[in-house]
PDB file of C-alpha atoms in Angstrom:
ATOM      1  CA  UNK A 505     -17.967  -1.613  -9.147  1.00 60.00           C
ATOM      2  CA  UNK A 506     -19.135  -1.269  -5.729  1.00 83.00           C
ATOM      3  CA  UNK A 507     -15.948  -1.882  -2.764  1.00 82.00           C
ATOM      4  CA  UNK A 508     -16.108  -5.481  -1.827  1.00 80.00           C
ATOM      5  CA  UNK A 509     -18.397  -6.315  -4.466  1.00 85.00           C
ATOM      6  CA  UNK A 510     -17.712 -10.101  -6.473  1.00 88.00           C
ATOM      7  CA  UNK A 511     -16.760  -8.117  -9.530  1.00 92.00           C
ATOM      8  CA  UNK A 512     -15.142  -5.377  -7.313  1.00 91.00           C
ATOM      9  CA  UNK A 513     -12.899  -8.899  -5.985  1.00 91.00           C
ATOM     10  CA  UNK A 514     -12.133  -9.830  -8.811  1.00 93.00           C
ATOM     11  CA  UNK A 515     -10.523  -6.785 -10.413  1.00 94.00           C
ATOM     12  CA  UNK A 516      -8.540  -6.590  -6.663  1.00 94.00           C
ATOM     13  CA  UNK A 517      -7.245  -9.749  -7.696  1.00 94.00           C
ATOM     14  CA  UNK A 518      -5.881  -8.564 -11.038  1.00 96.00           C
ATOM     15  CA  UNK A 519      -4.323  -5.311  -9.545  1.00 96.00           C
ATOM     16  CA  UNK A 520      -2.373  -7.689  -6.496  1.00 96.00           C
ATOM     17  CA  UNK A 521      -1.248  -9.926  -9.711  1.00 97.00           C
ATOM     18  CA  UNK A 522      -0.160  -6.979 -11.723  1.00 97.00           C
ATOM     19  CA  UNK A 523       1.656  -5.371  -8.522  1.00 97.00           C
ATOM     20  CA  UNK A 524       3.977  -8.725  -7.780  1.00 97.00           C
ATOM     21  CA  UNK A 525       4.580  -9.052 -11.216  1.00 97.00           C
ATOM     22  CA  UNK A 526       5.586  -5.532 -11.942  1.00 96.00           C
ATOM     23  CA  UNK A 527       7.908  -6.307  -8.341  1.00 95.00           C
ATOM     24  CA  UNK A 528       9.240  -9.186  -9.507  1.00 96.00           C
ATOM     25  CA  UNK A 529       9.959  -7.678 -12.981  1.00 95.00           C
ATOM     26  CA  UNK A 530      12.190  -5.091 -11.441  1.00 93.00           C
ATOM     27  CA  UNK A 531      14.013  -6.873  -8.644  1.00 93.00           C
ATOM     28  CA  UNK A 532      15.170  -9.655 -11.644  1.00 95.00           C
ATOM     29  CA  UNK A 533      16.087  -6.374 -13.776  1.00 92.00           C
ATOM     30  CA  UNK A 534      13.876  -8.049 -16.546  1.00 93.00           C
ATOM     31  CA  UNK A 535      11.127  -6.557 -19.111  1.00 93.00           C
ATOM     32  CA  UNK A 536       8.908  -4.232 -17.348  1.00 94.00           C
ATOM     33  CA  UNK A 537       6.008  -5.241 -19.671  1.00 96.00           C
ATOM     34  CA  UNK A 538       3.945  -4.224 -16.897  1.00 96.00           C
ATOM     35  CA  UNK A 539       4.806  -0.564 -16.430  1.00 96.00           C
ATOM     36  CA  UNK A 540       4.562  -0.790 -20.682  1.00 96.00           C
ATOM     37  CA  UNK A 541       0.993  -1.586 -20.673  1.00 97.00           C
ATOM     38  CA  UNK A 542      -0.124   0.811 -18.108  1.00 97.00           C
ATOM     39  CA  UNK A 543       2.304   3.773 -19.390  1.00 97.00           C
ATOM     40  CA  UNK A 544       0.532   2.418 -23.444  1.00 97.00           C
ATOM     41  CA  UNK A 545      -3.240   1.672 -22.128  1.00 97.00           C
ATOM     42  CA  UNK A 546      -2.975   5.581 -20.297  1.00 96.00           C
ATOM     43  CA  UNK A 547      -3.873   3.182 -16.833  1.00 97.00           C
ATOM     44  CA  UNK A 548      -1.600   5.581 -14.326  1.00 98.00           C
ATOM     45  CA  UNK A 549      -3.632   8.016 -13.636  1.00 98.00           C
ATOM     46  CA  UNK A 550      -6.841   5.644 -13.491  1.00 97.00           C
ATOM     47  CA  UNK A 551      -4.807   4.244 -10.927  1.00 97.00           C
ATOM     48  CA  UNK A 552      -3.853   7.025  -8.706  1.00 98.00           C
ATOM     49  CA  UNK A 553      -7.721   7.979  -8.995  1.00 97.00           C
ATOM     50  CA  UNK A 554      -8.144   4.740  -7.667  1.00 96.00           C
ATOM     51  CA  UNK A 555      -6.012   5.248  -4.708  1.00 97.00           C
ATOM     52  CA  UNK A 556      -7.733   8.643  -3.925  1.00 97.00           C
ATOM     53  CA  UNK A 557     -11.059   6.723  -3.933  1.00 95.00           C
ATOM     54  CA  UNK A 558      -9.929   4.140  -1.706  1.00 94.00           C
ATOM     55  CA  UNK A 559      -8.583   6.393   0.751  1.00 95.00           C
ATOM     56  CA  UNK A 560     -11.713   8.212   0.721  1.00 94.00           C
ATOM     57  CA  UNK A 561     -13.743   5.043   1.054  1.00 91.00           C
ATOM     58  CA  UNK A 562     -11.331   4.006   3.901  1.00 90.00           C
ATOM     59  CA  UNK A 563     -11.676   7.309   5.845  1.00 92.00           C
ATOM     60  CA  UNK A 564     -15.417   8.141   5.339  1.00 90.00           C
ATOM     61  CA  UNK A 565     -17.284   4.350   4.822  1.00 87.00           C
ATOM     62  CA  UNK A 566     -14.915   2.030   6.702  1.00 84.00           C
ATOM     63  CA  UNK A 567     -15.748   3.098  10.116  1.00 85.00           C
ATOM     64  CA  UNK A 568     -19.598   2.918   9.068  1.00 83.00           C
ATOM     65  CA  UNK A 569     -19.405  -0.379   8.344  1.00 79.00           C
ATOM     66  CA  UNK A 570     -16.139  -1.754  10.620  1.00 74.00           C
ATOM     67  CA  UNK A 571     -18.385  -3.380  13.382  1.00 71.00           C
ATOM     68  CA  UNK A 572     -21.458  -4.327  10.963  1.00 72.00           C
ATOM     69  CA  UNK A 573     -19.496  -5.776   8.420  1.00 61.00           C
ATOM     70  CA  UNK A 574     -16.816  -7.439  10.702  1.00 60.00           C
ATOM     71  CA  UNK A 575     -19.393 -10.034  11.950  1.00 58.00           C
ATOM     72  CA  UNK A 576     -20.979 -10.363   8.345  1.00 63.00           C
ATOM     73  CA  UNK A 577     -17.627 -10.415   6.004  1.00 74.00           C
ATOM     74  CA  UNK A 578     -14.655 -10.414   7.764  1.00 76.00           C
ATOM     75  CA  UNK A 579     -12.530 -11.251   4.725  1.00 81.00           C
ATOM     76  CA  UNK A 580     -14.201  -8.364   2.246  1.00 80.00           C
ATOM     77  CA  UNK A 581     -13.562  -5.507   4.872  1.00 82.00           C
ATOM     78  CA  UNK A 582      -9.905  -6.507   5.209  1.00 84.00           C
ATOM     79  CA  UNK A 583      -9.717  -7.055   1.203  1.00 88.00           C
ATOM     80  CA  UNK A 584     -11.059  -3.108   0.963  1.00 85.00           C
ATOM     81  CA  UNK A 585      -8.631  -2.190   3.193  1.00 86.00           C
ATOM     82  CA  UNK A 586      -5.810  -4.433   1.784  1.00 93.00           C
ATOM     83  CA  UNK A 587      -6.642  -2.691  -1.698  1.00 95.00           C
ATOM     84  CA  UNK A 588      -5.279   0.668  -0.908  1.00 95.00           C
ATOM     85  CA  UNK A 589      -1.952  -0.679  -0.178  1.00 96.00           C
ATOM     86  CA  UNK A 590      -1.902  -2.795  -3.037  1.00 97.00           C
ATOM     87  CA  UNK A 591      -2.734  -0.044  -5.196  1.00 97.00           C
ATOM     88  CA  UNK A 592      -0.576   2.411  -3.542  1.00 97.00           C
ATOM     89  CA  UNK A 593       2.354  -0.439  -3.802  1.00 97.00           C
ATOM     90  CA  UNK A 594       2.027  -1.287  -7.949  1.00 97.00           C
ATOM     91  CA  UNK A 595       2.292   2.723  -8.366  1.00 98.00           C
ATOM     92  CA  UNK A 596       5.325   3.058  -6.293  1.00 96.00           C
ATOM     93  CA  UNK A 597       6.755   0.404  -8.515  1.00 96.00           C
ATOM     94  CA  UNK A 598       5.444   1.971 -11.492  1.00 96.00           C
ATOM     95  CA  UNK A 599       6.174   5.537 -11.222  1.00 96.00           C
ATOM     96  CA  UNK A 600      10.185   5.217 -10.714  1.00 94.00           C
ATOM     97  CA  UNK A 601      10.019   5.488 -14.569  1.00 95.00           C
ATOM     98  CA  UNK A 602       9.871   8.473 -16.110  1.00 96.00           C
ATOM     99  CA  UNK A 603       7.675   7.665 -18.798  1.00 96.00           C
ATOM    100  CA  UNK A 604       5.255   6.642 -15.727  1.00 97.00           C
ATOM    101  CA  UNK A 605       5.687   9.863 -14.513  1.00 96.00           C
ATOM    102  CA  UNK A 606       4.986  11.645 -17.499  1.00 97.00           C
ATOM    103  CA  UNK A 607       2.220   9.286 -18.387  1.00 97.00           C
ATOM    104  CA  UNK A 608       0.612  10.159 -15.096  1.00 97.00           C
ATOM    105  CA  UNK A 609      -0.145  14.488 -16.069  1.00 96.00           C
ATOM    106  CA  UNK A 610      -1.787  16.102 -13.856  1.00 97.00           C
ATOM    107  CA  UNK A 611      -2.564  13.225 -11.378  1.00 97.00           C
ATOM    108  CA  UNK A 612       0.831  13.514  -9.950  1.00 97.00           C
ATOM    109  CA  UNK A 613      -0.379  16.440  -7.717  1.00 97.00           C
ATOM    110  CA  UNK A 614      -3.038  14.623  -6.621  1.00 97.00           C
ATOM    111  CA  UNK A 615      -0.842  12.041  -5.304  1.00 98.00           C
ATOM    112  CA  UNK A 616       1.543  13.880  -4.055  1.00 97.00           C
ATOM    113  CA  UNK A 617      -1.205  15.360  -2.183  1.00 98.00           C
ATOM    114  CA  UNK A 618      -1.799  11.949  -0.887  1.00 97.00           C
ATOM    115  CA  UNK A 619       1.396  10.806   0.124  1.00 97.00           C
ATOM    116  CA  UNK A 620       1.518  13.697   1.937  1.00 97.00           C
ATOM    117  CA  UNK A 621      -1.581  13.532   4.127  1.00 97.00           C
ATOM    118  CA  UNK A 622      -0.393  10.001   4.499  1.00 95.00           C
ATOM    119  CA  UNK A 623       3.349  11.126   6.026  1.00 95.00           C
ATOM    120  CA  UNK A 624       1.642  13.922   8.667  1.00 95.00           C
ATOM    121  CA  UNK A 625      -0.746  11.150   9.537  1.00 93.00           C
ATOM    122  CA  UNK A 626       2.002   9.149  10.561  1.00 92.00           C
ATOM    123  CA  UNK A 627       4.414  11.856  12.157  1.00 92.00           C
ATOM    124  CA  UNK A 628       1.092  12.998  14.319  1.00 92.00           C
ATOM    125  CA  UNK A 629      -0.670   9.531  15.373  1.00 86.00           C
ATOM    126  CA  UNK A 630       0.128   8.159  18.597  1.00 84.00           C
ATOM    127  CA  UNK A 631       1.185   4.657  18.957  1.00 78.00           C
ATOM    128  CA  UNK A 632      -0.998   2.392  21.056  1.00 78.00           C
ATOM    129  CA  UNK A 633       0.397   1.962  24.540  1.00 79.00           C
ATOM    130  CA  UNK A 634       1.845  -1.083  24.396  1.00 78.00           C
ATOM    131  CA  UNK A 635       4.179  -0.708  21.338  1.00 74.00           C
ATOM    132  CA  UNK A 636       5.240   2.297  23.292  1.00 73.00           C
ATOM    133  CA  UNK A 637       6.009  -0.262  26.224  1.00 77.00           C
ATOM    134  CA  UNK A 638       7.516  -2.514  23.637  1.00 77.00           C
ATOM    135  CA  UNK A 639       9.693   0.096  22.068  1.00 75.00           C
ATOM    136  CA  UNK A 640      11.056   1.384  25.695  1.00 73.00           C
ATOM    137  CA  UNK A 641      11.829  -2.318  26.230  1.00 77.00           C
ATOM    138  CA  UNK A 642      13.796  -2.822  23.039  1.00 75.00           C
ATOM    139  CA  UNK A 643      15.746   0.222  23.612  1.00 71.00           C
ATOM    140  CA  UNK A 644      16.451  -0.363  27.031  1.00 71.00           C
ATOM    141  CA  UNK A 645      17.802  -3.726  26.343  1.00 72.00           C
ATOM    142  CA  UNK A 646      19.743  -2.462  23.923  1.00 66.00           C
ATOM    143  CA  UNK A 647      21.542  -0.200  25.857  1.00 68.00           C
ATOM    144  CA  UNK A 648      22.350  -3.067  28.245  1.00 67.00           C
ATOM    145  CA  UNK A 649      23.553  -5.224  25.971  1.00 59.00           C
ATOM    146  CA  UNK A 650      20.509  -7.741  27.161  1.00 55.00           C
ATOM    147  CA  UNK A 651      19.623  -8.164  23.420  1.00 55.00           C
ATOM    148  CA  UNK A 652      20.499 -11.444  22.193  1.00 61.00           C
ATOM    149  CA  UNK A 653      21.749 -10.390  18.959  1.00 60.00           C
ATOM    150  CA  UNK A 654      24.107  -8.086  20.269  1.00 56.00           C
ATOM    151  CA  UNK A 655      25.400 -10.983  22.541  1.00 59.00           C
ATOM    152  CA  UNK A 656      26.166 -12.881  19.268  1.00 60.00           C
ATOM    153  CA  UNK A 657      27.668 -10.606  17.840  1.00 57.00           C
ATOM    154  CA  UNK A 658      29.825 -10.228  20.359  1.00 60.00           C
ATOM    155  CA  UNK A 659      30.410 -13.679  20.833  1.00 63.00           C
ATOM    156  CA  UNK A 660      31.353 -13.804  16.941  1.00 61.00           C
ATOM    157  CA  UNK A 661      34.610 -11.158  17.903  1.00 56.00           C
TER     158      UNK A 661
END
């Protein structure tokens, strides 16, 4: 289905349902019923294709249609967006299985191809200016003892 699409919605919608469920399945150390059915239904590597897609959509159609769209839709471009992490967030619960794993074949390269474009991205992009400022602040405090959680604790001793 085409990104932001009604149908397109609507299967977003399933995968951020199947995602807290799977979550909620392993904090509770209950039935992972959810891993099951996409380890049984051969899903995992549908879904890492998925995540390749979306980055791909995010990286080569998002800034297309950022300013156009943002007027029109506000709430389908940040859904498209949203989706990678969603996606991206269900596998990471998924995979630490290893029938998961092992389910997934060949697609594993493929994401580990992606989680690595997705950890230089980070280690290279610069912060906007005023996190920077923020983060100097925060340390500086810090190292003062000006934070206020530092002056409880102390005041707890």
């Amino acid at each position: 289905a085409d990104v932001a699409s009604d149908r397109w919605l609507t299967q977003h919608g399933w995968l951020e349902r199947l995602n807290m469920q799977a979550h909620v399945n392993a904090t509770q150390h209950r039935d992972e019923f959810v891993m099951e059915a996409l380890v049984l239904q051969e899903r995992v590597p549908l879904l890492i294709r998925d995540l390749l897609a979306t980055e791909l959509w995010r990286e080569e159609v998002l800034p297309r249609l950022r300013d156009r769209a943002a007027v029109a839709d506000g709430v389908r471009l940040y859904q498209s967006a949203y989706h990678e992490a969603v996606v991206a967030n269900l596998l990471e619960a998924v995979l630490y299985h290893k029938q998961a794993c092992e389910a997934a074949g060949d697609a594993l390269v493929d994401l580990v191809d992606y989680c690595h474009r997705q950890l230089v991205w980070l280690l290279t992009v610069e912060p906007p200016a005023e996190a920077r400022a923020a983060t100097a602040e925060a340390a500086r405090k810090a190292a003062l003892g000006a934070d206020p959680l530092v002056r409880q604790l102390d005041g707890t001793r």
